[in-house]
CSV table of C-alpha atoms in Angstrom, one decimal:
chain,number,residue,atom,x,y,z
A,1,MET,CA,-5.6,-13.1,-12.8
A,2,PRO,CA,-7.9,-15.9,-11.0
A,3,GLU,CA,-9.0,-18.8,-13.3
A,4,SER,CA,-12.6,-17.7,-13.2
A,5,VAL,CA,-11.6,-14.3,-15.3
A,6,HIS,CA,-10.4,-16.5,-18.0
A,7,GLU,CA,-13.5,-18.1,-18.5
A,8,LEU,CA,-15.7,-17.3,-21.4
A,9,PRO,CA,-17.7,-15.4,-20.5
A,10,PRO,CA,-15.8,-14.4,-17.2
A,11,SER,CA,-17.5,-15.6,-14.0
A,12,GLY,CA,-18.0,-13.0,-11.2
A,13,SER,CA,-20.0,-15.5,-9.0
A,14,MET,CA,-19.6,-15.5,-5.0
A,15,LYS,CA,-18.2,-19.0,-5.4
A,16,HIS,CA,-15.3,-17.9,-7.5
A,17,ALA,CA,-14.6,-14.9,-5.4
A,18,GLN,CA,-14.4,-17.1,-2.2
A,19,ALA,CA,-12.1,-19.6,-4.1
A,20,GLU,CA,-9.7,-16.5,-5.1
A,21,THR,CA,-9.7,-15.2,-1.5
A,22,GLU,CA,-9.0,-18.5,-0.1
A,23,LEU,CA,-6.2,-19.4,-2.6
A,24,VAL,CA,-4.6,-15.9,-1.8
A,25,LEU,CA,-4.9,-15.7,1.9
A,26,PHE,CA,-4.6,-19.4,2.9
A,27,THR,CA,-1.3,-19.5,0.9
A,28,ILE,CA,0.2,-16.5,2.4
A,29,VAL,CA,-0.6,-17.2,6.0
A,30,LYS,CA,0.6,-20.8,5.7
A,31,ASP,CA,3.8,-19.5,4.5
A,32,LEU,CA,4.2,-16.7,7.0
A,33,LEU,CA,3.3,-19.0,10.1
A,34,SER,CA,5.7,-21.5,9.1
A,35,LYS,CA,8.5,-19.2,8.0
A,36,HIS,CA,8.5,-17.8,11.3
A,37,ASN,CA,7.4,-21.0,13.3
A,38,VAL,CA,4.4,-19.2,14.8
A,39,HIS,CA,1.8,-21.3,16.3
A,40,PRO,CA,-1.8,-20.2,15.1
A,41,LYS,CA,-2.9,-20.0,18.6
A,42,SER,CA,-0.2,-17.3,19.7
A,43,ILE,CA,-2.0,-14.7,17.4
A,44,GLY,CA,-3.9,-12.5,19.3
A,45,ILE,CA,-5.1,-10.0,17.0
A,46,LEU,CA,-6.4,-10.5,13.3
A,47,VAL,CA,-7.0,-7.6,10.8
A,48,SER,CA,-8.0,-8.2,7.4
A,49,ASN,CA,-8.8,-5.9,4.5
A,50,CYS,CA,-10.7,-6.4,1.2
A,51,SER,CA,-12.4,-3.5,-0.3
A,52,LEU,CA,-14.8,-5.1,-2.8
A,53,PHE,CA,-15.6,-8.5,-1.5
A,54,CYS,CA,-17.3,-8.7,1.9
A,55,PRO,CA,-18.8,-12.3,2.7
A,56,THR,CA,-20.6,-13.7,5.5
A,57,PRO,CA,-19.0,-14.9,7.6
A,58,SER,CA,-16.3,-12.4,7.2
A,59,ILE,CA,-12.9,-13.0,5.7
A,60,THR,CA,-11.3,-13.0,9.2
A,61,SER,CA,-13.6,-15.8,10.3
A,62,MET,CA,-12.6,-17.8,7.1
A,63,ILE,CA,-8.9,-17.4,8.3
A,64,ILE,CA,-9.8,-18.4,11.9
A,65,ASN,CA,-11.6,-21.5,10.8
A,66,LYS,CA,-8.8,-22.7,8.6
A,67,PHE,CA,-6.2,-22.4,10.9
A,68,GLY,CA,-7.7,-22.8,14.0
A,69,PHE,CA,-6.9,-19.5,15.9
A,70,ARG,CA,-7.9,-19.2,19.5
A,71,SER,CA,-11.5,-18.3,20.6
A,72,ASN,CA,-10.5,-15.0,22.4
A,73,ILE,CA,-8.7,-13.6,19.1
A,74,LYS,CA,-9.5,-9.9,18.3
A,75,SER,CA,-10.6,-9.8,14.9
A,76,VAL,CA,-11.5,-7.0,12.7
A,77,ASN,CA,-12.5,-7.2,8.9
A,78,LEU,CA,-12.1,-4.2,6.9
A,79,SER,CA,-13.9,-3.4,3.5
A,80,GLY,CA,-14.8,-0.6,1.3
A,81,MET,CA,-11.6,1.1,2.0
A,82,GLY,CA,-9.9,1.2,-1.2
A,83,CYS,CA,-6.1,0.7,-2.1
A,84,SER,CA,-5.0,2.3,1.1
A,85,ALA,CA,-6.6,-0.2,3.4
A,86,GLY,CA,-3.3,-2.0,4.0
A,87,LEU,CA,-1.8,0.8,5.9
A,88,LEU,CA,-5.2,1.5,7.6
A,89,SER,CA,-5.0,-2.1,8.7
A,90,ILE,CA,-1.4,-1.5,10.3
A,91,SER,CA,-2.6,1.5,11.8
A,92,LEU,CA,-5.7,-0.6,13.6
A,93,ALA,CA,-3.3,-3.2,14.6
A,94,LYS,CA,-1.0,-0.7,16.1
A,95,ASP,CA,-3.8,0.8,18.2
A,96,LEU,CA,-4.8,-2.4,19.4
A,97,LEU,CA,-1.4,-3.6,20.3
A,98,ARG,CA,-1.1,-0.6,22.5
A,99,VAL,CA,-4.0,-1.8,24.5
A,100,HIS,CA,-3.3,-5.5,24.5
A,101,LYS,CA,0.2,-6.0,25.8
A,102,ASN,CA,2.5,-9.0,24.8
A,103,SER,CA,0.5,-9.9,21.8
A,104,LEU,CA,1.1,-10.8,18.1
A,105,ALA,CA,-1.0,-9.3,15.4
A,106,LEU,CA,-1.5,-10.6,11.9
A,107,VAL,CA,-2.6,-8.0,9.2
A,108,LEU,CA,-3.8,-9.5,5.8
A,109,SER,CA,-4.3,-7.4,2.8
A,110,MET,CA,-5.7,-8.1,-0.5
A,111,GLU,CA,-8.4,-7.4,-3.2
A,112,ALA,CA,-10.7,-10.1,-4.9
A,113,VAL,CA,-10.5,-9.8,-8.8
A,114,ALA,CA,-13.0,-12.4,-9.9
A,115,PRO,CA,-16.3,-10.6,-8.7
A,116,ASN,CA,-15.3,-6.9,-9.8
A,117,GLY,CA,-14.3,-7.0,-13.2
A,118,TYR,CA,-16.5,-4.4,-15.3
A,119,ARG,CA,-18.3,-5.8,-18.3
A,120,GLY,CA,-19.8,-2.8,-19.7
A,121,ASN,CA,-18.6,-0.1,-22.1
A,122,ALA,CA,-18.1,3.0,-19.9
A,123,LYS,CA,-14.4,4.3,-20.3
A,124,SER,CA,-13.9,5.5,-17.0
A,125,LYS,CA,-14.7,2.2,-15.6
A,126,LEU,CA,-12.8,-0.1,-18.0
A,127,ILE,CA,-9.5,1.5,-16.7
A,128,ALA,CA,-9.7,-0.7,-13.7
A,129,ASN,CA,-9.9,-3.9,-15.6
A,130,ALA,CA,-6.4,-3.0,-17.1
A,131,LEU,CA,-4.9,-2.2,-14.0
A,132,PHE,CA,-5.8,-4.4,-11.1
A,133,ARG,CA,-4.6,-8.0,-10.5
A,134,MET,CA,-4.6,-10.7,-8.0
A,135,GLY,CA,-2.5,-10.6,-4.8
A,136,GLY,CA,-2.1,-10.2,-1.3
A,137,ALA,CA,0.2,-9.8,1.5
A,138,ALA,CA,0.5,-11.0,5.3
A,139,ILE,CA,2.4,-8.9,8.0
A,140,LEU,CA,3.3,-10.1,11.5
A,141,LEU,CA,3.4,-7.3,14.1
A,142,SER,CA,4.6,-7.8,17.7
A,143,ASN,CA,5.0,-5.8,20.9
A,144,ARG,CA,6.6,-8.9,22.8
A,145,LYS,CA,10.0,-8.3,24.1
A,146,GLN,CA,11.3,-11.7,22.9
A,147,ASP,CA,10.6,-10.8,19.6
A,148,LYS,CA,12.7,-7.7,19.1
A,149,GLY,CA,15.9,-9.6,18.2
A,150,MET,CA,14.0,-11.3,15.2
A,151,ALA,CA,12.1,-8.1,13.9
A,152,LYS,CA,13.1,-6.7,10.5
A,153,TYR,CA,11.4,-3.5,11.1
A,154,LYS,CA,10.1,-1.0,13.5
A,155,LEU,CA,7.0,1.2,12.8
A,156,GLN,CA,8.1,4.9,13.5
A,157,HIS,CA,5.3,6.8,12.1
A,158,LEU,CA,1.8,6.5,10.5
A,159,VAL,CA,-0.1,9.4,9.2
A,160,ARG,CA,-3.6,9.2,7.7
A,161,THR,CA,-5.3,11.9,5.7
A,162,HIS,CA,-8.9,11.6,4.4
A,163,LEU,CA,-10.5,14.3,2.1
A,164,GLY,CA,-14.1,12.6,2.0
A,165,SER,CA,-15.6,16.0,3.0
A,166,ASN,CA,-14.6,17.3,-0.6
A,167,ASP,CA,-17.2,16.3,-3.3
A,168,ARG,CA,-14.5,15.9,-6.0
A,169,ALA,CA,-12.2,13.7,-3.9
A,170,TYR,CA,-15.1,11.6,-2.8
A,171,GLN,CA,-16.2,11.0,-6.4
A,172,SER,CA,-12.6,10.5,-7.9
A,173,VAL,CA,-13.0,6.9,-7.2
A,174,TYR,CA,-16.5,5.7,-7.2
A,175,GLN,CA,-18.2,2.2,-7.6
A,176,GLU,CA,-21.6,2.8,-9.3
A,177,PRO,CA,-23.5,1.1,-12.1
A,178,ASP,CA,-23.6,2.5,-15.7
A,179,GLU,CA,-26.5,3.4,-17.9
A,180,ASN,CA,-27.1,-0.3,-18.3
A,181,GLU,CA,-27.1,-1.1,-14.7
A,182,ILE,CA,-23.7,-2.8,-14.9
A,183,VAL,CA,-21.6,-2.1,-12.0
A,184,GLY,CA,-18.0,-0.9,-11.9
A,185,VAL,CA,-15.5,1.3,-10.2
A,186,SER,CA,-15.1,4.8,-12.1
A,187,LEU,CA,-11.7,6.5,-12.1
A,188,SER,CA,-12.4,10.3,-12.8
A,189,ARG,CA,-10.1,12.6,-14.5
A,190,GLU,CA,-9.5,14.6,-11.4
A,191,LEU,CA,-8.0,11.5,-9.7
A,192,LEU,CA,-4.3,12.7,-10.0
A,193,LYS,CA,-4.8,16.2,-8.8
A,194,VAL,CA,-6.9,14.8,-5.9
A,195,ALA,CA,-4.1,12.5,-5.2
A,196,ALA,CA,-1.5,15.5,-5.2
A,197,SER,CA,-3.6,17.4,-3.0
A,198,ALA,CA,-4.1,14.5,-0.5
A,199,LEU,CA,-0.3,14.1,-0.6
A,200,ARG,CA,0.3,17.6,0.1
A,201,ILE,CA,-1.8,17.6,3.2
A,202,ASN,CA,-0.3,14.2,4.3
A,203,ILE,CA,3.3,15.3,4.1
A,204,THR,CA,2.5,18.7,5.8
A,205,LYS,CA,1.8,16.4,8.9
A,206,LEU,CA,4.5,13.8,8.2
A,207,GLY,CA,7.3,16.4,7.3
A,208,PRO,CA,7.8,17.7,11.0
A,209,LEU,CA,8.2,14.0,12.3
A,210,VAL,CA,10.9,13.0,9.9
A,211,LEU,CA,12.5,15.8,8.1
A,212,PRO,CA,16.0,17.4,9.6
A,213,TYR,CA,15.6,20.9,10.9
A,214,SER,CA,17.4,22.4,7.8
A,215,GLU,CA,14.8,21.2,5.6
A,216,GLN,CA,11.9,22.5,7.9
A,217,LEU,CA,13.5,25.8,8.0
A,218,CYS,CA,14.0,26.1,4.2
A,219,TYR,CA,10.2,25.0,3.7
A,220,GLY,CA,9.0,27.4,6.5
A,221,TRP,CA,11.0,30.3,5.0
A,222,SER,CA,9.5,29.8,1.6
A,223,MET,CA,6.1,29.8,2.9
A,224,ILE,CA,6.6,33.2,4.8
A,225,PHE,CA,8.3,34.6,1.8
A,226,LYS,CA,5.5,34.0,-0.4
A,227,LYS,CA,2.9,34.9,2.0
A,228,ILE,CA,4.6,38.2,2.9
A,229,TRP,CA,6.0,39.3,-0.3
A,230,ALA,CA,3.8,37.6,-2.6
A,231,VAL,CA,6.4,37.2,-5.3
A,232,GLU,CA,4.9,36.0,-8.5
A,233,ASN,CA,6.3,32.7,-10.1
A,234,LYS,CA,8.1,31.9,-6.9
A,235,GLY,CA,7.0,28.4,-6.0
A,236,ILE,CA,7.0,26.8,-2.5
A,237,TYR,CA,10.2,24.9,-1.5
A,238,VAL,CA,10.0,21.1,-1.8
A,239,PRO,CA,11.9,19.5,0.9
A,240,ASN,CA,14.5,16.8,-0.1
A,241,PHE,CA,12.6,13.7,1.2
A,242,LYS,CA,16.1,11.7,0.6
A,243,LYS,CA,17.4,13.3,3.6
A,244,ALA,CA,14.6,11.4,5.6
A,245,PHE,CA,14.5,8.1,3.8
A,246,GLU,CA,16.5,5.6,2.0
A,247,HIS,CA,13.6,3.9,0.3
A,248,PHE,CA,10.3,4.9,-1.4
A,249,CYS,CA,7.5,2.4,-1.8
A,250,ILE,CA,4.9,4.3,-3.7
A,251,HIS,CA,1.4,2.7,-4.3
A,252,ALA,CA,1.5,1.2,-7.8
A,253,GLY,CA,-1.7,2.7,-9.0
A,254,GLY,CA,-0.7,3.3,-12.5
A,255,LYS,CA,2.2,4.8,-14.3
A,256,SER,CA,0.8,8.4,-14.2
A,257,VAL,CA,0.4,8.0,-10.6
A,258,ILE,CA,4.0,7.0,-9.9
A,259,ASP,CA,5.1,9.8,-12.2
A,260,ALA,CA,3.0,12.3,-10.6
A,261,ILE,CA,4.2,11.3,-7.0
A,262,GLU,CA,8.0,11.4,-8.0
A,263,GLU,CA,7.5,14.9,-9.7
A,264,SER,CA,5.8,16.3,-6.5
A,265,LEU,CA,8.4,15.0,-4.4
A,266,LYS,CA,11.3,15.9,-6.7
A,267,LEU,CA,12.4,12.2,-6.7
A,268,GLN,CA,14.7,10.5,-9.4
A,269,LYS,CA,13.6,7.6,-11.4
A,270,GLU,CA,15.5,5.1,-9.3
A,271,ASP,CA,13.7,6.2,-6.5
A,272,GLY,CA,10.3,4.9,-8.0
A,273,GLU,CA,12.1,1.7,-9.4
A,274,ALA,CA,10.5,-0.7,-6.8
A,275,SER,CA,7.2,0.8,-7.7
A,276,ARG,CA,7.5,0.7,-11.5
A,277,MET,CA,8.7,-2.9,-11.3
A,278,ALA,CA,5.8,-4.1,-9.1
A,279,LEU,CA,3.4,-2.5,-11.3
A,280,TYR,CA,5.2,-4.2,-14.5
A,281,ARG,CA,5.2,-7.7,-13.0
A,282,PHE,CA,1.9,-7.8,-10.6
A,283,GLY,CA,-0.2,-5.0,-11.8
A,284,ASN,CA,-2.1,-2.9,-9.3
A,285,THR,CA,-2.7,-5.3,-6.3
A,286,SER,CA,-4.4,-2.8,-4.3
A,287,SER,CA,-3.8,-2.6,-0.9
A,288,SER,CA,-0.9,-5.1,-0.8
A,289,SER,CA,1.3,-3.2,-3.6
A,290,VAL,CA,3.5,-1.5,-1.1
A,291,TRP,CA,4.6,-4.8,0.4
A,292,TYR,CA,5.4,-6.1,-3.1
A,293,GLU,CA,7.6,-3.1,-3.3
A,294,LEU,CA,9.4,-3.4,-0.1
A,295,CYS,CA,9.9,-7.3,-1.0
A,296,TYR,CA,11.6,-6.0,-4.2
A,297,LEU,CA,14.0,-3.7,-2.4
A,298,GLU,CA,14.7,-6.6,0.2
A,299,ALA,CA,15.4,-9.2,-2.9
A,300,LYS,CA,17.7,-6.6,-4.5
A,301,GLY,CA,19.6,-6.5,-1.2
A,302,ARG,CA,19.2,-2.8,-0.8
A,303,VAL,CA,17.7,-2.6,2.7
A,304,LYS,CA,20.4,-2.2,5.5
A,305,LYS,CA,20.1,-1.8,9.0
A,306,GLY,CA,19.1,2.0,10.0
A,307,HIS,CA,17.7,2.5,6.7
A,308,ARG,CA,14.1,4.1,6.6
A,309,VAL,CA,11.3,3.2,4.2
A,310,TRP,CA,8.5,5.4,3.3
A,311,GLN,CA,5.3,3.8,2.1
A,312,ILE,CA,2.7,6.0,0.4
A,313,ALA,CA,-0.9,4.7,-0.3
A,314,PHE,CA,-3.7,6.1,-2.0
A,315,GLY,CA,-7.4,5.0,-1.9
A,316,SER,CA,-11.1,5.6,-2.4
A,317,GLY,CA,-12.7,8.1,-0.1
A,318,PHE,CA,-10.2,9.8,-0.9
A,319,LYS,CA,-7.2,8.8,1.3
A,320,CYS,CA,-3.6,9.1,1.4
A,321,ASN,CA,-1.7,7.4,4.1
A,322,SER,CA,1.9,7.1,5.1
A,323,ALA,CA,4.0,4.6,7.0
A,324,VAL,CA,7.4,5.1,8.0
A,325,TRP,CA,9.7,1.9,8.9
A,326,LYS,CA,13.2,1.7,10.2
A,327,CYS,CA,15.2,-1.3,9.5
A,328,LEU,CA,16.6,-3.1,12.5
A,329,SER,CA,19.1,-5.4,10.9
A,330,ASP,CA,20.3,-6.2,7.5
A,331,VAL,CA,18.0,-7.8,5.4
A,332,ASP,CA,19.3,-11.0,3.8
A,333,PRO,CA,18.4,-11.0,0.0
A,334,ASN,CA,18.4,-14.8,-0.2
A,335,VAL,CA,15.3,-15.2,1.8
A,336,ARG,CA,12.6,-16.4,-0.3
A,337,ASN,CA,9.8,-13.8,-1.2
A,338,ALA,CA,7.5,-12.8,-4.1
A,339,TRP,CA,10.5,-11.9,-6.3
A,340,SER,CA,12.9,-14.5,-5.4
A,341,ASP,CA,12.4,-16.5,-8.7
A,342,ARG,CA,13.4,-13.9,-11.1
A,343,ILE,CA,14.9,-10.9,-9.1
A,344,HIS,CA,18.1,-11.3,-11.2
A,345,LEU,CA,15.9,-10.0,-14.2
A,346,TYR,CA,14.9,-6.7,-12.9
A,347,PRO,CA,14.8,-3.9,-13.4
A,348,VAL,CA,13.7,-4.0,-17.0
A,349,GLU,CA,13.3,-1.2,-19.5
A,350,ILE,CA,9.6,-0.5,-19.8
A,351,PRO,CA,8.4,0.7,-23.1
A,352,VAL,CA,7.0,4.1,-23.5
A,353,PHE,CA,4.2,4.7,-26.1
A,354,ASP,CA,2.9,8.0,-27.3
A,355,SER,CA,-0.6,9.0,-26.3
């Protein structure tokens, strides 16, 4: 948590929000550029996302000013896109790289905690106070031939789903004032059902791109069987996504979210380990959570050449986005990342309390 949150009373001023943003983004950008020996002026595209903090000048301008990026950089600042904005930023960077050849794109994902804590008494808005924590991620993308040998992953697919036309989905994560005019983000009781519906639509588009034909045939046959014969109590076949992916990074939106996705996809507890550990240690870091989870898998030495990683992110609107990455070389677990200092202590047994 940022220092301002520990003050009594907690401060949500713009000054503290700016300080938090600078602390997170300046640190991760400096680390990334030095780690890969990249000069700031070689960056041609800059995309940032922060849902609830949108200052003027923008966050991208803040980064350009701090690090001295070149004057003709293509910069975009995304706001209001929720926890799925990290993969939306990747999607935008991918599209820009298609147009601008021989370029480097820097994607920054974070959420500002300081100005967005809820200080009222509405239960639906208090949940966010317990879930969200400070964090961020910097991702470097390239379409340059000379970078192929040093790249860790190749983006294979990115599928986006938006249910904003449905009122129930649109209002499931909603920022609004309570009866005392105190602003907070409300999480509705319908959230898990909405997320499950969005995921179903998303994997309907993703499935044909990644699943082997045997799994697609089983799914197609179950759909036909149910429609033609209308057999009661006969559920639709759930494809075995472990035949398409070796690793799963499920958005750490909360224990119930991870449980629901595991159940929907018929996954084992170990498939959601990275998500549970990221939630346990870092909390819900919003759009950057799927990157903390990928770092966990890397630090554990589990990601090998040829492995495919499925990142699943959910966000207000309501959105469900999927990104599929293919590992291009064995990832060295000894390379420093967010987990390096105590990866040997994980996984931990998480206590379960009766509700």
